[in-house]
mmCIF file of C-alpha atoms in Angstrom:
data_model
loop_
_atom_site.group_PDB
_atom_site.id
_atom_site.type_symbol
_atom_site.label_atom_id
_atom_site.label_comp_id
_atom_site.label_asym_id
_atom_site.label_seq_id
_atom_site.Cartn_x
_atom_site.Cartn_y
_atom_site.Cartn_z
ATOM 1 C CA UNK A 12 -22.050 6.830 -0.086
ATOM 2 C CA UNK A 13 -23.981 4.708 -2.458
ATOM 3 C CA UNK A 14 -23.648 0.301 -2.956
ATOM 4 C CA UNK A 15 -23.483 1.427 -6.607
ATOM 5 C CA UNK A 16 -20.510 3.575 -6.546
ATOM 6 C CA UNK A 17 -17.292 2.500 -7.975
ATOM 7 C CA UNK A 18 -14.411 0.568 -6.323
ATOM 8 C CA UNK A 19 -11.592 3.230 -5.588
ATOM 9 C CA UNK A 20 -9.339 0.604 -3.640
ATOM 10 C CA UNK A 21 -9.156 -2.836 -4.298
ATOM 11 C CA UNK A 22 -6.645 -5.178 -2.151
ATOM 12 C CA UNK A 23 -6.340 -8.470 -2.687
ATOM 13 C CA UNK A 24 -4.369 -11.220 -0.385
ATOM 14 C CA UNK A 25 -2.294 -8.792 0.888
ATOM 15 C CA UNK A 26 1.051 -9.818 2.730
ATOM 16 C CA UNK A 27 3.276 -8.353 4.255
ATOM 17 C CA UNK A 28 6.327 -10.593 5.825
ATOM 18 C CA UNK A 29 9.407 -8.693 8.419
ATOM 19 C CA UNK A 30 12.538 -10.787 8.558
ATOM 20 C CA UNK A 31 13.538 -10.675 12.387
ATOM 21 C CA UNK A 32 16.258 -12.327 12.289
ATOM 22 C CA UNK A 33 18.615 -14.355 10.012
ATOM 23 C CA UNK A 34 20.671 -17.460 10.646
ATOM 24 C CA UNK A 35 24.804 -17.767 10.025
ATOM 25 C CA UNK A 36 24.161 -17.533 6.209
ATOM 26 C CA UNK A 37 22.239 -14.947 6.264
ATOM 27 C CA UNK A 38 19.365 -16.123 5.523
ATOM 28 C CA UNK A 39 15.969 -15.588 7.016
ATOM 29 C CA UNK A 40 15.336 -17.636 10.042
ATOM 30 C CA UNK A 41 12.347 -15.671 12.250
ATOM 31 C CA UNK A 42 9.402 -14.028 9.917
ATOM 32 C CA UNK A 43 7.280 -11.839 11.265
ATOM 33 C CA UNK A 44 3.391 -12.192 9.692
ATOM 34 C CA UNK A 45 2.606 -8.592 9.744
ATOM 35 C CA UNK A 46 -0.318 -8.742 7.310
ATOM 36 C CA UNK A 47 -1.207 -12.186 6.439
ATOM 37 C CA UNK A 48 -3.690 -12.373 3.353
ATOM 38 C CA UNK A 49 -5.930 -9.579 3.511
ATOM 39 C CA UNK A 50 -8.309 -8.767 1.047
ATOM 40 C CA UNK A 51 -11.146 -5.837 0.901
ATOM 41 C CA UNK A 52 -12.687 -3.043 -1.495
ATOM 42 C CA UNK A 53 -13.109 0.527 -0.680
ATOM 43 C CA UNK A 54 -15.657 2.531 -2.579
ATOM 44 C CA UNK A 55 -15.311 6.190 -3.876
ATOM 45 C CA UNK A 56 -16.672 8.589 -1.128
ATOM 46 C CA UNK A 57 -16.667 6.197 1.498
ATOM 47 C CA UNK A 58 -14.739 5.863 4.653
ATOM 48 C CA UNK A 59 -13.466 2.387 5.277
ATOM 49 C CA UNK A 60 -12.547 1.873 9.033
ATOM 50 C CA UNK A 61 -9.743 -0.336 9.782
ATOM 51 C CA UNK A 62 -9.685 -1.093 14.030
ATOM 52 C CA UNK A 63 -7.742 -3.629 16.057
ATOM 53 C CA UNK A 64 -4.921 -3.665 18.806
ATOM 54 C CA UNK A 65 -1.919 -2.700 18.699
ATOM 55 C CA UNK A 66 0.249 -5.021 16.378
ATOM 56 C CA UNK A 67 -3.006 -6.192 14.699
ATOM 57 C CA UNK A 68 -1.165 -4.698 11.236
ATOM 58 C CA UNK A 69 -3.674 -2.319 10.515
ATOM 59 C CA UNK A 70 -1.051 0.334 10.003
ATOM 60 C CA UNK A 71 0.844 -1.719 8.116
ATOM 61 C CA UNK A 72 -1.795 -1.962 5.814
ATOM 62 C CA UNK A 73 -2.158 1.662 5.168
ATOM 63 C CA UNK A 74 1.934 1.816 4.815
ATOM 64 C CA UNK A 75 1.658 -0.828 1.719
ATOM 65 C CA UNK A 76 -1.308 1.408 0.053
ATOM 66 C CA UNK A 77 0.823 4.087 0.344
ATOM 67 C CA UNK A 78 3.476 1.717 -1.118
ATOM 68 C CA UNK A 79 5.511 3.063 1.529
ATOM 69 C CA UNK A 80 6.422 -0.338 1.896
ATOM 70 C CA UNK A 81 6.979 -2.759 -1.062
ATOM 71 C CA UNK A 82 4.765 -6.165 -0.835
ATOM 72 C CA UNK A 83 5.424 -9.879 0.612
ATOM 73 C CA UNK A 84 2.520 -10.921 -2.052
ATOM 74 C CA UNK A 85 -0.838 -9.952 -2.755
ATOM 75 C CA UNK A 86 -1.689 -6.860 -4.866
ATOM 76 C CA UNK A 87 -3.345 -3.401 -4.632
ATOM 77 C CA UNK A 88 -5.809 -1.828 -7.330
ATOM 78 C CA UNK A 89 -6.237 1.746 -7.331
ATOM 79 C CA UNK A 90 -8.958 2.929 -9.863
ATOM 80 C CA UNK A 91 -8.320 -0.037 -11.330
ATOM 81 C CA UNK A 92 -4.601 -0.019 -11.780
ATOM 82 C CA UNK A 93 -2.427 -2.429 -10.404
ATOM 83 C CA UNK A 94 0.036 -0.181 -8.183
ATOM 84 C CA UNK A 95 1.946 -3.065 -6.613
ATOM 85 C CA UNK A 96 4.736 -3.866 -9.397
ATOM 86 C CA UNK A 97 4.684 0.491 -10.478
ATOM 87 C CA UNK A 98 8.511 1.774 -9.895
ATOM 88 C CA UNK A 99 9.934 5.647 -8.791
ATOM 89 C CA UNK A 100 8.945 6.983 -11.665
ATOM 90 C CA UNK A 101 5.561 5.348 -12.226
ATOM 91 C CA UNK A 102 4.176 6.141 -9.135
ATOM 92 C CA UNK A 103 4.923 9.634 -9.158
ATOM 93 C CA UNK A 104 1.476 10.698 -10.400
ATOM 94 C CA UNK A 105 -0.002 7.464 -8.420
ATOM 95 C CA UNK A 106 1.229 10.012 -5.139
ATOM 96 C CA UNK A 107 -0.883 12.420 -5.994
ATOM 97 C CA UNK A 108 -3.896 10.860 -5.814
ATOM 98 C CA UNK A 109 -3.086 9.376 -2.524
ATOM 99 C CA UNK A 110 -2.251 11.177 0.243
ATOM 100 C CA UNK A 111 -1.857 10.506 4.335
ATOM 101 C CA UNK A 112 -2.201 11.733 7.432
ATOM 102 C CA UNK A 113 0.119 10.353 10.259
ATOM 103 C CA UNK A 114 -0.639 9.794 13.933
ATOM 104 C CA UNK A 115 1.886 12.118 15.218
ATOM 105 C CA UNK A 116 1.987 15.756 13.710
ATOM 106 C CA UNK A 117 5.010 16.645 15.117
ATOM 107 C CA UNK A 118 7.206 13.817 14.164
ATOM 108 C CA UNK A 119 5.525 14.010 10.308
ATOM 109 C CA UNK A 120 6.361 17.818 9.861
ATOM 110 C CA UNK A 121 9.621 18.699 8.947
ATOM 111 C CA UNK A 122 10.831 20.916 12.056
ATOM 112 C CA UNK A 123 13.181 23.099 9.681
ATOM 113 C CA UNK A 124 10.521 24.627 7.109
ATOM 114 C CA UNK A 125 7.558 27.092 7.898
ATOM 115 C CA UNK A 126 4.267 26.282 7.080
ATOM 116 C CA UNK A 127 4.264 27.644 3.739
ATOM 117 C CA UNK A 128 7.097 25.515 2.555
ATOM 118 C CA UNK A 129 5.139 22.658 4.439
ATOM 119 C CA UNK A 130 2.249 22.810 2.234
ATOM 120 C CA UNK A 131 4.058 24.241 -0.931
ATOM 121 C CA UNK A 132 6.275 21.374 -1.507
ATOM 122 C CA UNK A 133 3.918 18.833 -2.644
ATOM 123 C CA UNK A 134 2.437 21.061 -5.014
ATOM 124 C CA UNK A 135 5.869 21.974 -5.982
ATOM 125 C CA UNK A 136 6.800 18.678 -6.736
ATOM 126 C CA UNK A 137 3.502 18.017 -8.660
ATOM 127 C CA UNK A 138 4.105 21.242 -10.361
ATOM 128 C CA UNK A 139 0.803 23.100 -9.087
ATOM 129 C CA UNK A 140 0.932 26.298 -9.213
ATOM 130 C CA UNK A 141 3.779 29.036 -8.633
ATOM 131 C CA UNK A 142 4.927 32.029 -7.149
ATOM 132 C CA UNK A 143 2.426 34.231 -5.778
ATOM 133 C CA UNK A 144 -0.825 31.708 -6.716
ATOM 134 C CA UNK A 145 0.979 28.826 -4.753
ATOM 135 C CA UNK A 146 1.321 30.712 -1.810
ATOM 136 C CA UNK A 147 -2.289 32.416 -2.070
ATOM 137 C CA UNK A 148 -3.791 28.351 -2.837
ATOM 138 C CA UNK A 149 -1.612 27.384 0.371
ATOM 139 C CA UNK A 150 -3.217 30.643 2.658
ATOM 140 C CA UNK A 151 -6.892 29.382 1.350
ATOM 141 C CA UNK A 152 -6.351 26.025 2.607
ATOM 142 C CA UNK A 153 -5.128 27.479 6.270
ATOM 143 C CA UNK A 154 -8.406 28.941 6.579
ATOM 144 C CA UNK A 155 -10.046 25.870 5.140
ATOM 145 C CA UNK A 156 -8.848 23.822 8.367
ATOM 146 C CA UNK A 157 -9.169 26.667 10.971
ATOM 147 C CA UNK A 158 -5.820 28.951 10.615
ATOM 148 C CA UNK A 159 -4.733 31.831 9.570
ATOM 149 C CA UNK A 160 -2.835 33.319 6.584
ATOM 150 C CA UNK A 161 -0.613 34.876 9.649
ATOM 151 C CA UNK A 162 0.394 31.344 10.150
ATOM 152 C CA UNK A 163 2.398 31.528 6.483
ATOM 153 C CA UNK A 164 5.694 32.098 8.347
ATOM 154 C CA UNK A 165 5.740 30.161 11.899
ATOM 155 C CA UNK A 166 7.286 26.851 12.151
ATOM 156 C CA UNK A 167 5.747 23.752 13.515
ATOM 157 C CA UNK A 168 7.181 24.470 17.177
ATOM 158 C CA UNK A 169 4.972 27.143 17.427
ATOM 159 C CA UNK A 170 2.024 25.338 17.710
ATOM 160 C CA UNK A 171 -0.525 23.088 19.724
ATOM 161 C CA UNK A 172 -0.674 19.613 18.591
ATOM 162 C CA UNK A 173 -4.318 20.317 16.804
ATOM 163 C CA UNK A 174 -3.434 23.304 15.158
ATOM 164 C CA UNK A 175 -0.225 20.998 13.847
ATOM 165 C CA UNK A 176 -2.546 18.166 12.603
ATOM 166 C CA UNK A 177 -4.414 20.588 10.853
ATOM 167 C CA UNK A 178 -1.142 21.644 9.132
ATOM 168 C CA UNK A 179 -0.584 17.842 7.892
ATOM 169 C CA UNK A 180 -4.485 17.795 6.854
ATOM 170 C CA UNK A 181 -3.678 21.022 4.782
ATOM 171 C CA UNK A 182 -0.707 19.750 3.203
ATOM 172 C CA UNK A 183 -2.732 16.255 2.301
ATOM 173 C CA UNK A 184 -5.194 18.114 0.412
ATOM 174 C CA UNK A 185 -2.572 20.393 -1.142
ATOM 175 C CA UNK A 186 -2.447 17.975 -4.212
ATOM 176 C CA UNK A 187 -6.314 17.851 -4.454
ATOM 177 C CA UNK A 188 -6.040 13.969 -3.833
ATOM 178 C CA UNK A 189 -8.789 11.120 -4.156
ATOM 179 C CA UNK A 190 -7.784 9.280 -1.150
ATOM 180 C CA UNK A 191 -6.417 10.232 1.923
ATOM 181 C CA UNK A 192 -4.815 7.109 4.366
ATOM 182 C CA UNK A 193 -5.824 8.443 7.866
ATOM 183 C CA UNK A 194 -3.313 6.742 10.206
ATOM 184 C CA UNK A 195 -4.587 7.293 13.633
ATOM 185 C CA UNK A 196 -5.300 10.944 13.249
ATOM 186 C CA UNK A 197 -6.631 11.847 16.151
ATOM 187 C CA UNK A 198 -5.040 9.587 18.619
ATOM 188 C CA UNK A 199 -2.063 11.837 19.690
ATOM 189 C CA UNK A 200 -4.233 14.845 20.174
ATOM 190 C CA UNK A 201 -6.251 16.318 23.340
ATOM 191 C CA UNK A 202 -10.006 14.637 23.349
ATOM 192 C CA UNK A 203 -11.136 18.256 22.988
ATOM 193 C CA UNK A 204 -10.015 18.520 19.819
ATOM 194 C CA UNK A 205 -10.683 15.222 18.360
ATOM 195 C CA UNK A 206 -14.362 15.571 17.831
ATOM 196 C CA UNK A 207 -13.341 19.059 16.010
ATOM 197 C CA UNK A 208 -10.848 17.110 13.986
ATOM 198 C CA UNK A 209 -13.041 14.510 12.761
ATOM 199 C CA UNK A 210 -15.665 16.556 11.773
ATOM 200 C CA UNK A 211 -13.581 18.750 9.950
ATOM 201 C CA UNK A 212 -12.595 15.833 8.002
ATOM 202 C CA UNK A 213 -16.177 14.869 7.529
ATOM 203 C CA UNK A 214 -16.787 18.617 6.218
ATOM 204 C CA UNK A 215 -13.304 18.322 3.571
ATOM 205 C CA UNK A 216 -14.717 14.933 2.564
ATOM 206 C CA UNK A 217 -18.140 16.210 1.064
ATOM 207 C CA UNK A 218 -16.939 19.588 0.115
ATOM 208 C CA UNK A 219 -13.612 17.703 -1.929
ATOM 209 C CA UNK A 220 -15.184 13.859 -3.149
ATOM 210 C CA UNK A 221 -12.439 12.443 -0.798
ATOM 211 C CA UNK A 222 -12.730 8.461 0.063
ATOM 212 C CA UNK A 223 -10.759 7.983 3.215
ATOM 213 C CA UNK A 224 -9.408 4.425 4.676
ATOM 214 C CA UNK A 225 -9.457 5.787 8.539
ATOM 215 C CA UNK A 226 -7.233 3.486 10.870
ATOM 216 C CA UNK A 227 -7.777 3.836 14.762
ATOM 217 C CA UNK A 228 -8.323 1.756 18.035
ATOM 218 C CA UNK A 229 -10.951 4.055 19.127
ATOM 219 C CA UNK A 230 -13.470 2.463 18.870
ATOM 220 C CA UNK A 231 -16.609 5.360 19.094
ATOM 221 C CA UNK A 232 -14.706 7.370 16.986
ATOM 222 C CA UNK A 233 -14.554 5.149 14.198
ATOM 223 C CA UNK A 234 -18.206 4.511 13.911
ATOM 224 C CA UNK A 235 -18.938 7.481 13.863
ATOM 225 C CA UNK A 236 -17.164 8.359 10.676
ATOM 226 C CA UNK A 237 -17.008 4.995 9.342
ATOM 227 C CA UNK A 238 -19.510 3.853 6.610
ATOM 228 C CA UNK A 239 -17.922 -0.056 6.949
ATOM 229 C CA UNK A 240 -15.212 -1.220 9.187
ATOM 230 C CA UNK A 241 -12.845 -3.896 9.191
ATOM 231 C CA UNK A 242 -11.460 -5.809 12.318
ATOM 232 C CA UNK A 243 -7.621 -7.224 12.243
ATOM 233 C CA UNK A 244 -6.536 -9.286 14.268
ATOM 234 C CA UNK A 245 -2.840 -10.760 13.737
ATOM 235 C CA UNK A 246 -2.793 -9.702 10.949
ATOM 236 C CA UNK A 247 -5.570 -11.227 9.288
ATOM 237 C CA UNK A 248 -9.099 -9.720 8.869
ATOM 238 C CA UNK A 249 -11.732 -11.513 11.161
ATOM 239 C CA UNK A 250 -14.888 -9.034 10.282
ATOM 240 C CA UNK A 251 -16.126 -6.299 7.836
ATOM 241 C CA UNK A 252 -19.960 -4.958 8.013
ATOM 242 C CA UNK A 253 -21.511 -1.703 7.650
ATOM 243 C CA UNK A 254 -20.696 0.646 11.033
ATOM 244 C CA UNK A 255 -23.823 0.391 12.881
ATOM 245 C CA UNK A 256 -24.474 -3.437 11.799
ATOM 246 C CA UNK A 257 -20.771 -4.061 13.257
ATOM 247 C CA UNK A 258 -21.420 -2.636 16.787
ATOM 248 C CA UNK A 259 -25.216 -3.725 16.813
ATOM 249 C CA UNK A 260 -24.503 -7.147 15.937
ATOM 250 C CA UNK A 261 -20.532 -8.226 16.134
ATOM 251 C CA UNK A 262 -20.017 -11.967 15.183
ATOM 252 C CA UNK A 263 -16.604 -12.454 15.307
ATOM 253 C CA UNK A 264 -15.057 -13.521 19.361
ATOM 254 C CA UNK A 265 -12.511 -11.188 18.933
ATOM 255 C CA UNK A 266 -14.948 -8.502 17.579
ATOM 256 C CA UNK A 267 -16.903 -8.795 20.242
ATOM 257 C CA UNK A 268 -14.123 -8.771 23.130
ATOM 258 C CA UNK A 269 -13.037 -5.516 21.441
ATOM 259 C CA UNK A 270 -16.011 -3.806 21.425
ATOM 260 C CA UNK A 271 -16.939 -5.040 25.060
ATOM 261 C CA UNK A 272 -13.444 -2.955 25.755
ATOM 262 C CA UNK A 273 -15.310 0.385 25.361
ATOM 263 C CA UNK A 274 -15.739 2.319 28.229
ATOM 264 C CA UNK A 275 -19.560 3.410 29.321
ATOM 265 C CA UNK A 276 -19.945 6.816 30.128
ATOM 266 C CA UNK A 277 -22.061 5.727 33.202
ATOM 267 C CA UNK A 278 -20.358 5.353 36.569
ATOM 268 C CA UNK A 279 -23.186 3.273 37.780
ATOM 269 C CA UNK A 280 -23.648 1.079 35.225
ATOM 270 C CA UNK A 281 -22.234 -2.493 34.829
ATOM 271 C CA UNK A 282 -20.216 -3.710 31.931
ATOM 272 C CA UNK A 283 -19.694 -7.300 30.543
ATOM 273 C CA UNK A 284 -15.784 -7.077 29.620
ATOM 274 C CA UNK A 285 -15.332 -10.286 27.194
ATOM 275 C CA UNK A 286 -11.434 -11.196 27.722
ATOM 276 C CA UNK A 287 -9.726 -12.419 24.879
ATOM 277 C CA UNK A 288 -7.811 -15.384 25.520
ATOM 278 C CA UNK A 289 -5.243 -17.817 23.405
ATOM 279 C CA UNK A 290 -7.793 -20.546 24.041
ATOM 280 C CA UNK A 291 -10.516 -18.641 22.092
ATOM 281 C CA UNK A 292 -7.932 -17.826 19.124
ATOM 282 C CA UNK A 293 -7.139 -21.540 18.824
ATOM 283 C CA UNK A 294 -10.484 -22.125 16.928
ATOM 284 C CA UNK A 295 -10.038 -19.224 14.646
ATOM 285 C CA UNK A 296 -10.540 -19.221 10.815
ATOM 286 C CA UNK A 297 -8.956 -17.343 7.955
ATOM 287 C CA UNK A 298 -11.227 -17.326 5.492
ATOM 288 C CA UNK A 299 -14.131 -14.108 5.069
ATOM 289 C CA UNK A 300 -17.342 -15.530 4.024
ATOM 290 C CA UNK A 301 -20.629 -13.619 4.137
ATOM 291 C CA UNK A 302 -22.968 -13.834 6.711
ATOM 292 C CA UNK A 303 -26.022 -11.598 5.554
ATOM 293 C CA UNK A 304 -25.317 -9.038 3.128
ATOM 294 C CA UNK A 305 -22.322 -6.845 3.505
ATOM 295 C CA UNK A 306 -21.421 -8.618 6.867
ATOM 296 C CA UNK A 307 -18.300 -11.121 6.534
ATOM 297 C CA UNK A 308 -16.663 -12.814 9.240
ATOM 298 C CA UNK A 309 -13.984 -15.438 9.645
ATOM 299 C CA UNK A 310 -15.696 -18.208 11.817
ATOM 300 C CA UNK A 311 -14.193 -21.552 12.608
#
């Protein structure tokens, strides 16, 4: 992925606000900050990691992309449209060209249909392709990810949680997308089958031009597919450098308690474990500036 390729994804002060809970008038009394002004660009073919703990918001982020859920404020470019005010109807061919992939495979395939009818419907609804050629451009894409065309007729139930995720990675590319929202895609599955998962995403990304946004809390995992990676943390992003510049040289406290979290595949060696602490967050700043070229961080 080259510096001089064009911005896909452009967000800018994204919010997103939950009411938790509302006074005798109804009115909003507890807001939770979910996403709290985040801003960054994602470039066509790259993949943009997006890491933090849990309740950080970094799925949350991918939900608003998706505009699976509508914005507090802010506003999201795609190819340089402005997708956040776009109704039903506007954004139906806005859904093509961005697809997801969900966490759990199980819960994001519809238990009732077969795998044909999985991967059919989107191009159904799209209208790509009928009959016979649907169902022969659904079979291809089986044996793209690693099934079979014997698979056509068996229902989700029937299979291991990898073979399922490739189901949901199918049906993603069914609509021959430009980005792909990768929401902890490997996180529910066996660790035997992540490292085949994510390079078979790596493989669909060159063969297909796809530019992913890749949202995970392992850590590894992420730089190894990640061109650039953003940290949350409460919401808020607190870092964003190139992969290797990120875990060679993390500015950021929180950056570098989270990355002093992995484990060492050494019994005998001795880690430094940085603990994050309230204290340390007291100090912390809002605003990105750049560091050194490509590397932001939010110091106080």
């Amino acid at each position: 992925m080259s510096n001089d390729s064009k911005i896909l994804v452009d967000v800018r002060n994204l919010k997103k606000h939950f009411v938790k809970s509302k006074d005798l008038l109804g009115r909003p009394s507890g807001v939770l900050k979910a996403v709290d002004g985040v801003s960054f660009q994602i470039r066509q073919g790259e993949t943009f990691g997006l890491v933090g703990e849990s309740g950080s918001g970094k799925s949350t982020v991918g939900r608003c992309l998706l505009r699976l859920y509508d914005y507090t404020a802010g506003e999201v470019r795609f190819d340089g449209q402005n997708i956040s005010s776009l109704d039903e109807k506007q954004l139906k061919p806005f859904r093509r060209k961005i697809q997801s992939i969900f966490q759990d495979p199980y819960s994001s395939l519809n238990p009732g249909m077969n795998v044909l009818e999985l991967i059919g419907e989107p191009m159904n609804i799209h209208g790509l392709y009928s009959g016979d050629e649907r169902k022969e451009a659904v079979a291809a894409l089986l044996e793209r990810v690693g099934l079979k065309r014997e698979h056509l007729y068996r229902y989700p139930h029937e299979f291991s949680g990898g073979q399922r995720q490739r189901i949901s990675i199918a049906r993603a590319l069914s609509v021959r997308p430009d980005f792909v929202v990768c929401d902890e895609p490997i996180s529910a599955l066996d660790v035997s089958v992540q490292a085949q998962v994510v390079n078979m995403l790596e493989d669909l990304q060159a063969e297909f031009g796809l530019t992913y946004l890749f949202i995970a809390h392992d850590l590894s995992m992420v730089r190894h597919i990640s061109d650039r990676i953003g940290v949350m943390y409460k919401g808020r992003l607190v870092e964003v450098a190139d992969s290797d510049e990120l875990y060679d040289n993390p500015l950021h406290p929180y950056t570098q308690a989270l990355l002093s979290a992995i484990p060492v595949p050494d019994p005998h060696a001795v880690s430094e474990r940085i603990v994050w602490t309230d204290a340390i967050a007291e100090g912390e700043a809002h605003e990105l500036r750049e560091v050194s070229p490509g590397h932001f961080v939010a110091l106080p």
